Short mmCIF file of C-alpha atoms (C1' of nucleotides) in Angstrom, two decimals:
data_model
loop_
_atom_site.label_atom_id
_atom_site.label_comp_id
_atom_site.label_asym_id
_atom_site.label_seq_id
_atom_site.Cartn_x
_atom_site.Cartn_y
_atom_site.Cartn_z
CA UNK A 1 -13.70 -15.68 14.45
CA UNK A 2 -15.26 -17.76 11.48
CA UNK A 3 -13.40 -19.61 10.21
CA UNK A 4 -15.31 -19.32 6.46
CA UNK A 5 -12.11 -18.97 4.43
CA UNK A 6 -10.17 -22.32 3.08
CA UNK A 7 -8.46 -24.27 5.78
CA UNK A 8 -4.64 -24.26 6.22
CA UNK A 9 -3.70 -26.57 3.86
CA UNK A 10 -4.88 -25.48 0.68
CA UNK A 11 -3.07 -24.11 -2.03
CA UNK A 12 -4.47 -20.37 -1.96
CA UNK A 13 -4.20 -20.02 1.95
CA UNK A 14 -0.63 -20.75 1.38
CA UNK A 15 0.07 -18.62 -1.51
CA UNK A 16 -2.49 -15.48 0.41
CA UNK A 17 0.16 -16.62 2.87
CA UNK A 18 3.49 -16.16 0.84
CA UNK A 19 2.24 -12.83 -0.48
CA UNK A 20 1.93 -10.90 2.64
CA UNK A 21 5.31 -12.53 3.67
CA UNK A 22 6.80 -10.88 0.62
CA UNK A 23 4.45 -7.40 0.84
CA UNK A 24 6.11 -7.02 4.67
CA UNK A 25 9.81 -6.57 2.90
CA UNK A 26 8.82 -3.60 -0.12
CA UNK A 27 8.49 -0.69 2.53
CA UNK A 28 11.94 -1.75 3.36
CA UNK A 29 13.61 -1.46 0.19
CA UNK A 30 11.35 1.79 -0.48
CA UNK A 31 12.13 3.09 2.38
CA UNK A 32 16.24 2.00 1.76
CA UNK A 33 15.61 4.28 -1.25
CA UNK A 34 14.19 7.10 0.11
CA UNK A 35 10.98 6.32 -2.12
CA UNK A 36 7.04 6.12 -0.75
CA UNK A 37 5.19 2.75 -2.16
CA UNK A 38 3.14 5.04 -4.57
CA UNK A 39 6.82 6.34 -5.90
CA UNK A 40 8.00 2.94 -6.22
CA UNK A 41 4.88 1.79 -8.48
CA UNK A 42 5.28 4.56 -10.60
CA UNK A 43 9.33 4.42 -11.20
CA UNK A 44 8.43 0.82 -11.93
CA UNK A 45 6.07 1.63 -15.06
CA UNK A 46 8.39 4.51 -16.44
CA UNK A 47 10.31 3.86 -18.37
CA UNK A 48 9.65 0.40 -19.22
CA UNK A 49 8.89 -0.08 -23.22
CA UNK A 50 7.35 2.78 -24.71
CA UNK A 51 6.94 6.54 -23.07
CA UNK A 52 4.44 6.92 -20.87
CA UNK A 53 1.57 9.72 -20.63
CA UNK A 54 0.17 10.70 -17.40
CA UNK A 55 -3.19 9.68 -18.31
CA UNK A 56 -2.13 6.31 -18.88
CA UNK A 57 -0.14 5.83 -15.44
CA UNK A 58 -2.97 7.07 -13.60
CA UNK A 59 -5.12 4.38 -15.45
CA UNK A 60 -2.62 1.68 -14.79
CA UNK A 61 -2.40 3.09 -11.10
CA UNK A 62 -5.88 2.95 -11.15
CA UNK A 63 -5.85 6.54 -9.47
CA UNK A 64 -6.82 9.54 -10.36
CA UNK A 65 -5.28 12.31 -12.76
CA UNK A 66 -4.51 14.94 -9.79
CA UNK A 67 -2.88 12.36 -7.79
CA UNK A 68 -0.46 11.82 -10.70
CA UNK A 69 0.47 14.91 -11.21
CA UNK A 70 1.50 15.51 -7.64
CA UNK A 71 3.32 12.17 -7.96
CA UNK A 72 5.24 13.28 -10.68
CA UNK A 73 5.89 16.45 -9.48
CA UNK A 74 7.45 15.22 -6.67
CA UNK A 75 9.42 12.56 -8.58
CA UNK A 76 10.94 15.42 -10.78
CA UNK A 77 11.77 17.39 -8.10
CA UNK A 78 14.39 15.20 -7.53
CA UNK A 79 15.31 14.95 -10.38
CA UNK A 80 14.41 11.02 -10.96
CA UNK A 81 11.77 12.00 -13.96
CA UNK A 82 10.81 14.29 -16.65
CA UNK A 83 7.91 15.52 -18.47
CA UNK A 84 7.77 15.80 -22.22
CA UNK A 85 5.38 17.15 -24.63
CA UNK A 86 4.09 14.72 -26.67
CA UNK A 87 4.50 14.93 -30.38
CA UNK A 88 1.12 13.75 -31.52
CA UNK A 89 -1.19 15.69 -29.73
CA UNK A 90 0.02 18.77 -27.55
CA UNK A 91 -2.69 17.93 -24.44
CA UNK A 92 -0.18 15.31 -23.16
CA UNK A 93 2.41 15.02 -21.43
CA UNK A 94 4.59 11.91 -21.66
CA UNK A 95 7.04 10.66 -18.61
CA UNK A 96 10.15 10.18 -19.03
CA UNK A 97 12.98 8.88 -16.54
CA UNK A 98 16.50 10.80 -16.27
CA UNK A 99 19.73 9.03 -16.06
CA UNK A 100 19.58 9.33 -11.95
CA UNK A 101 15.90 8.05 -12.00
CA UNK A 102 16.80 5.43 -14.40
CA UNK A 103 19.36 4.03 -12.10
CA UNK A 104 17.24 4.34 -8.81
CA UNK A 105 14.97 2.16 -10.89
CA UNK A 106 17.19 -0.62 -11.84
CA UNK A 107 18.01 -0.62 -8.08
CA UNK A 108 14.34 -1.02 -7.05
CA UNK A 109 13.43 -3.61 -9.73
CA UNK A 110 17.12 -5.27 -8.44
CA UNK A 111 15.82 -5.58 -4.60
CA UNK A 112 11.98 -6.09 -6.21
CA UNK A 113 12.61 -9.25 -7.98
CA UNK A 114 15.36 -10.68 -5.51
CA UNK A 115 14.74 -14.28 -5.08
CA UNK A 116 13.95 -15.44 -1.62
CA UNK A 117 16.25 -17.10 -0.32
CA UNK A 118 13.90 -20.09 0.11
CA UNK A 119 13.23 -20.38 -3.36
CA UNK A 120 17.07 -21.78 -4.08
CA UNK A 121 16.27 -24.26 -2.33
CA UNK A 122 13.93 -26.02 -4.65
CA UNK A 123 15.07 -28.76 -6.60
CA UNK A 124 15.24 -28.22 -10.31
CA UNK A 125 12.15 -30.65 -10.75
CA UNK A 126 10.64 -28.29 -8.37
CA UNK A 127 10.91 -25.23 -9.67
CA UNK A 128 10.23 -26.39 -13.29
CA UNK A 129 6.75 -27.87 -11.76
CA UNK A 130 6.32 -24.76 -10.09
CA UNK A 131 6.76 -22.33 -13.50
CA UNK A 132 4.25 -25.04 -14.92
CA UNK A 133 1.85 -24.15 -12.36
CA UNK A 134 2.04 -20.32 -12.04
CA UNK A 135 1.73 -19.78 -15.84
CA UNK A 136 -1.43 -21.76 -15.51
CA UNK A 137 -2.41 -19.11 -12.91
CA UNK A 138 -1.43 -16.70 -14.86
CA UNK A 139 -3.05 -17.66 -17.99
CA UNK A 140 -6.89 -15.49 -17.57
CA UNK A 141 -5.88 -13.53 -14.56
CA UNK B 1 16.76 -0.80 -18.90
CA UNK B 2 19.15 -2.97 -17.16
CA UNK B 3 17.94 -6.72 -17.38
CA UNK B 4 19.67 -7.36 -14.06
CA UNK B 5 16.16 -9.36 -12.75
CA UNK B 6 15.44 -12.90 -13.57
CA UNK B 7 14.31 -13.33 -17.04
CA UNK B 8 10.64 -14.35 -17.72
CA UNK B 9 10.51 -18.10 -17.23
CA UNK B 10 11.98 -17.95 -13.85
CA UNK B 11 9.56 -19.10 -11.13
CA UNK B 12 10.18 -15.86 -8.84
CA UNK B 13 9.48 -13.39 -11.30
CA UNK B 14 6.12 -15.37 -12.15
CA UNK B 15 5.12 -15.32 -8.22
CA UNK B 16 5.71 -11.50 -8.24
CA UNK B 17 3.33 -10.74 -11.32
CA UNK B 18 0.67 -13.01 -9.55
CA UNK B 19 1.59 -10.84 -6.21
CA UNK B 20 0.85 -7.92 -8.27
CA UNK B 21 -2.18 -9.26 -9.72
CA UNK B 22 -3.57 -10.34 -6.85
CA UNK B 23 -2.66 -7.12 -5.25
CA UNK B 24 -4.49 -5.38 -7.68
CA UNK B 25 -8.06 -7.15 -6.17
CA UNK B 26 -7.30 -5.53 -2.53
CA UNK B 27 -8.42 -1.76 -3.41
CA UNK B 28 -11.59 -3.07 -4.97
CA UNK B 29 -12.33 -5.22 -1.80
CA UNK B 30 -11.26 -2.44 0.46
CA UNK B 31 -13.24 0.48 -0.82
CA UNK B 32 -16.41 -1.87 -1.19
CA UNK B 33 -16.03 -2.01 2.44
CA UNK B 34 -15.79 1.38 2.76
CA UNK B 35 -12.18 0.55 4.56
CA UNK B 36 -8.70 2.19 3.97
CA UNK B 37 -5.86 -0.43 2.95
CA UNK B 38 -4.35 0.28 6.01
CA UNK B 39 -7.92 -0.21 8.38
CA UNK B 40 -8.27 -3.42 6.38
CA UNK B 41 -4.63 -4.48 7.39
CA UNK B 42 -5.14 -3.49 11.16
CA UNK B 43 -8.85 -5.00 11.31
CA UNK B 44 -7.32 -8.10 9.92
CA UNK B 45 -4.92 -8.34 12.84
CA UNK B 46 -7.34 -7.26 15.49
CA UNK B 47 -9.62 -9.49 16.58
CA UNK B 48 -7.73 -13.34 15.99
CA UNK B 49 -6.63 -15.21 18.47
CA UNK B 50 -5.02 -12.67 21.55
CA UNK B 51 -6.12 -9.39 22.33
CA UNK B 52 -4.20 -7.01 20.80
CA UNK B 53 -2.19 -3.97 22.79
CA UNK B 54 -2.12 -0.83 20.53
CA UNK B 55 2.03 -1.28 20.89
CA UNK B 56 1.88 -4.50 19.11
CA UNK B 57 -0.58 -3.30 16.29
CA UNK B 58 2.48 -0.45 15.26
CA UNK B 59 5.14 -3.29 15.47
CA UNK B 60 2.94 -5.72 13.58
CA UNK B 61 1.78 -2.88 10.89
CA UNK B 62 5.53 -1.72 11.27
CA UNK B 63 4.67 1.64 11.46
CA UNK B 64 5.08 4.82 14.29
CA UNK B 65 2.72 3.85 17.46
CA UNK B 66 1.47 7.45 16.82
CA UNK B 67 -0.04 6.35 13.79
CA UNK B 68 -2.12 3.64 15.14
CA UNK B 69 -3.96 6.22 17.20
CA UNK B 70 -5.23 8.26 14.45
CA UNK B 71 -6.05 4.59 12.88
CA UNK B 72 -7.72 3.50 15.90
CA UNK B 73 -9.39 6.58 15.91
CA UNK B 74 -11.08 6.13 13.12
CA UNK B 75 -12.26 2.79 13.90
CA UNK B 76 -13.68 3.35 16.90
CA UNK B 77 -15.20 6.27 15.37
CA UNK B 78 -17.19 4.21 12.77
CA UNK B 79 -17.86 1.81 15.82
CA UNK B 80 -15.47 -1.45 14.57
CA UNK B 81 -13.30 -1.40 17.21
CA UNK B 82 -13.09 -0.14 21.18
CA UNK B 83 -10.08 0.65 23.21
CA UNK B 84 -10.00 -1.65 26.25
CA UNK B 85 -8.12 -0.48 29.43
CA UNK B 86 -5.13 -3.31 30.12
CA UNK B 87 -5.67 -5.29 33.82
CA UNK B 88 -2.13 -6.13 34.18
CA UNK B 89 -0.50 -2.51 32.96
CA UNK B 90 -2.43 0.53 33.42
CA UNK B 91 -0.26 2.33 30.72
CA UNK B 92 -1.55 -1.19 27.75
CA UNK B 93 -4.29 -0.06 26.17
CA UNK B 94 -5.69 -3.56 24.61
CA UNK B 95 -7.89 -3.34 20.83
CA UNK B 96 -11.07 -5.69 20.50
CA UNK B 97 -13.75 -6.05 17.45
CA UNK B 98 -17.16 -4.87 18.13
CA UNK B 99 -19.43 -7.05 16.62
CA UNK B 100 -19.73 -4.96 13.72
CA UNK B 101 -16.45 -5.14 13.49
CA UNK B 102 -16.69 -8.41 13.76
CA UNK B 103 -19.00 -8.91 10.91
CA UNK B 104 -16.78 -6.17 8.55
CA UNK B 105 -13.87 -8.30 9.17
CA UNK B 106 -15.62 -12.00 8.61
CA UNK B 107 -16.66 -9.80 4.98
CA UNK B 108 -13.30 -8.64 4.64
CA UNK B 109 -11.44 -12.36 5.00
CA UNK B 110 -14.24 -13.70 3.01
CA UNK B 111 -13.37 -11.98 -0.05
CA UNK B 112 -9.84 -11.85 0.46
CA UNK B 113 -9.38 -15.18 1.51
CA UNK B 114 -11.76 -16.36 -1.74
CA UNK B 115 -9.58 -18.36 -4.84
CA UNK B 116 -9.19 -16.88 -8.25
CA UNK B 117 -11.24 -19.02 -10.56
CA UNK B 118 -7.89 -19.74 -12.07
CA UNK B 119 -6.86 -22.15 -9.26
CA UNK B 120 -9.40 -24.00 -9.49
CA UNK B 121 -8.43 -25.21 -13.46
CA UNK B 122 -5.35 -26.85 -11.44
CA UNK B 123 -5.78 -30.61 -11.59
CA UNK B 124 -6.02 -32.21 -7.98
CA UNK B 125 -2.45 -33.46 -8.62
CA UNK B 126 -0.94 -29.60 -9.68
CA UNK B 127 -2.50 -28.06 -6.53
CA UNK B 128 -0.75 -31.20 -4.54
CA UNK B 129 2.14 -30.31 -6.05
CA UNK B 130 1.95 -26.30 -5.97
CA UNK B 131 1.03 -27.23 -1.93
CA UNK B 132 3.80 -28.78 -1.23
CA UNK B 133 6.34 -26.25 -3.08
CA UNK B 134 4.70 -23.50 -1.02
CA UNK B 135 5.13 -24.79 2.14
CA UNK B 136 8.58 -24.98 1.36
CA UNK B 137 8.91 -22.08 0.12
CA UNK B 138 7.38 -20.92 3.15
CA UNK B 139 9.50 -23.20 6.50
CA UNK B 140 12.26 -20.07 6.80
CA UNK B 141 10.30 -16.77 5.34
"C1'" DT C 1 14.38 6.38 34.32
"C1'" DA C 2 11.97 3.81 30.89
"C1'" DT C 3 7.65 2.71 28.50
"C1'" DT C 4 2.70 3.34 26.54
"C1'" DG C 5 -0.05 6.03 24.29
"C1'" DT C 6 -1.46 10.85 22.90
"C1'" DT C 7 -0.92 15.42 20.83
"C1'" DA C 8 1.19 18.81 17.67
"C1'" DT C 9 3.11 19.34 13.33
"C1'" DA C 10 4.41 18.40 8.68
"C1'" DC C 11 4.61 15.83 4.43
"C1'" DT C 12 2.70 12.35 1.18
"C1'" DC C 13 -1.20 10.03 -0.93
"C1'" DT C 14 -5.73 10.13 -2.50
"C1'" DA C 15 -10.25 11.89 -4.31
"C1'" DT C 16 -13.68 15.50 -6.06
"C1'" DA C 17 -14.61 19.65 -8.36
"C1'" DA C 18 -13.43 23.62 -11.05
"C1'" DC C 19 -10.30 25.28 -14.40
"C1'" DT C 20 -7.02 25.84 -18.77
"C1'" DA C 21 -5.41 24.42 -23.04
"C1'" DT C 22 -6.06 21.58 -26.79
"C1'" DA C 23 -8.69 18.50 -29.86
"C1'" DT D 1 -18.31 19.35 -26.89
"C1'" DA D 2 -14.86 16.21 -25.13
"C1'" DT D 3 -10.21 15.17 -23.34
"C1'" DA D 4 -5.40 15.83 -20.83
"C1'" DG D 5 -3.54 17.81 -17.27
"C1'" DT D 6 -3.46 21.32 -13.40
"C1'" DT D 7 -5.05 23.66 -9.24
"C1'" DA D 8 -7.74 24.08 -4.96
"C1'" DT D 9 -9.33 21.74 -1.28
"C1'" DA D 10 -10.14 18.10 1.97
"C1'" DG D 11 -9.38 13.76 4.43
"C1'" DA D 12 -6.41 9.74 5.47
"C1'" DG D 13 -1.77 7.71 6.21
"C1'" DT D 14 2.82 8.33 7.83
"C1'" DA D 15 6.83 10.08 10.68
"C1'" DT D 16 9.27 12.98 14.32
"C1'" DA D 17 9.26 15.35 18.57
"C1'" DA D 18 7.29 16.73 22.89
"C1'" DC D 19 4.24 15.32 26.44
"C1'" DA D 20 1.29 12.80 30.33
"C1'" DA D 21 0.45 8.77 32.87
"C1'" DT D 22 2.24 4.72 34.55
"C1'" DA D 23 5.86 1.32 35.56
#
DNA sequence: TATTGTTATACTCTATAACTATA
DNA sequence: TATAGTTATAGAGTATAACAATA
């Protein structure tokens, strides 16, 4: 193996590192809610602000159309979202969650953003360096 | 929506959008390879230090052993991978690289091992620091 | 008897292309 | 003519159950 990519220590191997450490527990809670990973993506950007219209989830899933409509169909067969005709212009569709697929939501984004463990452990000093630095990260992209 | 999660400032809910944005990257590095996510998951374990048994590649990918047939089928179609028979168990089939699958996989580490531009803006002193909250973060899981 | 891997089957995810309704 | 969404179709990923070879 070549060993071309940065060394142990660095920052990024770490947090490359930390990320598929936290990947390896979301088929668990999908699977805890009877929900595939492409179910859980999309129950994740319903419902958050403003409505959402197919088009635009399959943009932000970076899929394509006919994929979301057998997502959704699928979703709405049990009853966990709804279609709506939009007001504005009667080509789309906008998503809506139902009471049941709000709360399977809530329960998702609950397990989702769970703290590790670990991350209690921090001293306050710690963690407020640590915010410093990922909003840095976060800044362009 | 429930605002049961951490609120916006908290350091876990920061590491989860840069999960997300990070994970956003792997589909664009995966389909320039012409790889599946799952073929680039399963490359990535084949091939490092041990020989791997087919067994071990479903526990590792934590999926049904049937499954990593069809996968391994389609890697040793394309001529990345080749089933070895096991010396010490006839029943072990054990996985090694070609080396084209070599080279695909040195590719595929290269790119997803590479640092968002954005680290680099880190002062030597913040990616100290960001190291040694990591590898805390990281001593249980 | 238990274990490793395969096969058969079924469902989900995903894309491309052709189609309908609307703009 | 262009756009939003659907349908038809195909290939890949996933699981369960039944099976063959080996332990």
């Amino acid at each position: 193996m070549r060993r071309s990519h940065p060394p142990e220590g660095e920052p990024w191997a770490l947090l490359v590192r930390l990320f598929f450490a936290q990947r390896a527990t979301l088929p668990s809670v999908a699977s805890e809610l009877q929900l595939s990973l492409a179910q859980c993506h999309a129950l994740h950007l319903i419902g958050t602000d403003r409505p959402m219209p197919m088009g635009r989830l399959a943009e932000t899933l970076a899929c394509d159309a006919s994929n979301v409509t057998g997502l959704v169909d699928r979703l709405e067969a049990r009853g966990l979202v709804a279609r709506r005709p939009s007001t504005e212009d009667r080509r789309i569709r906008v998503l809506v969650l139902t009471p049941a697929g709000a709360d399977v939501r809530a329960a998702l984004v609950e397990r989702m953003m769970a703290p590790p463990p670990a991350l209690r452990r921090l001293s306050p000093r710690e963690q407020r360096a640590l915010v410093r630095i990922l909003k840095r990260l976060l800044e362009e992209g």
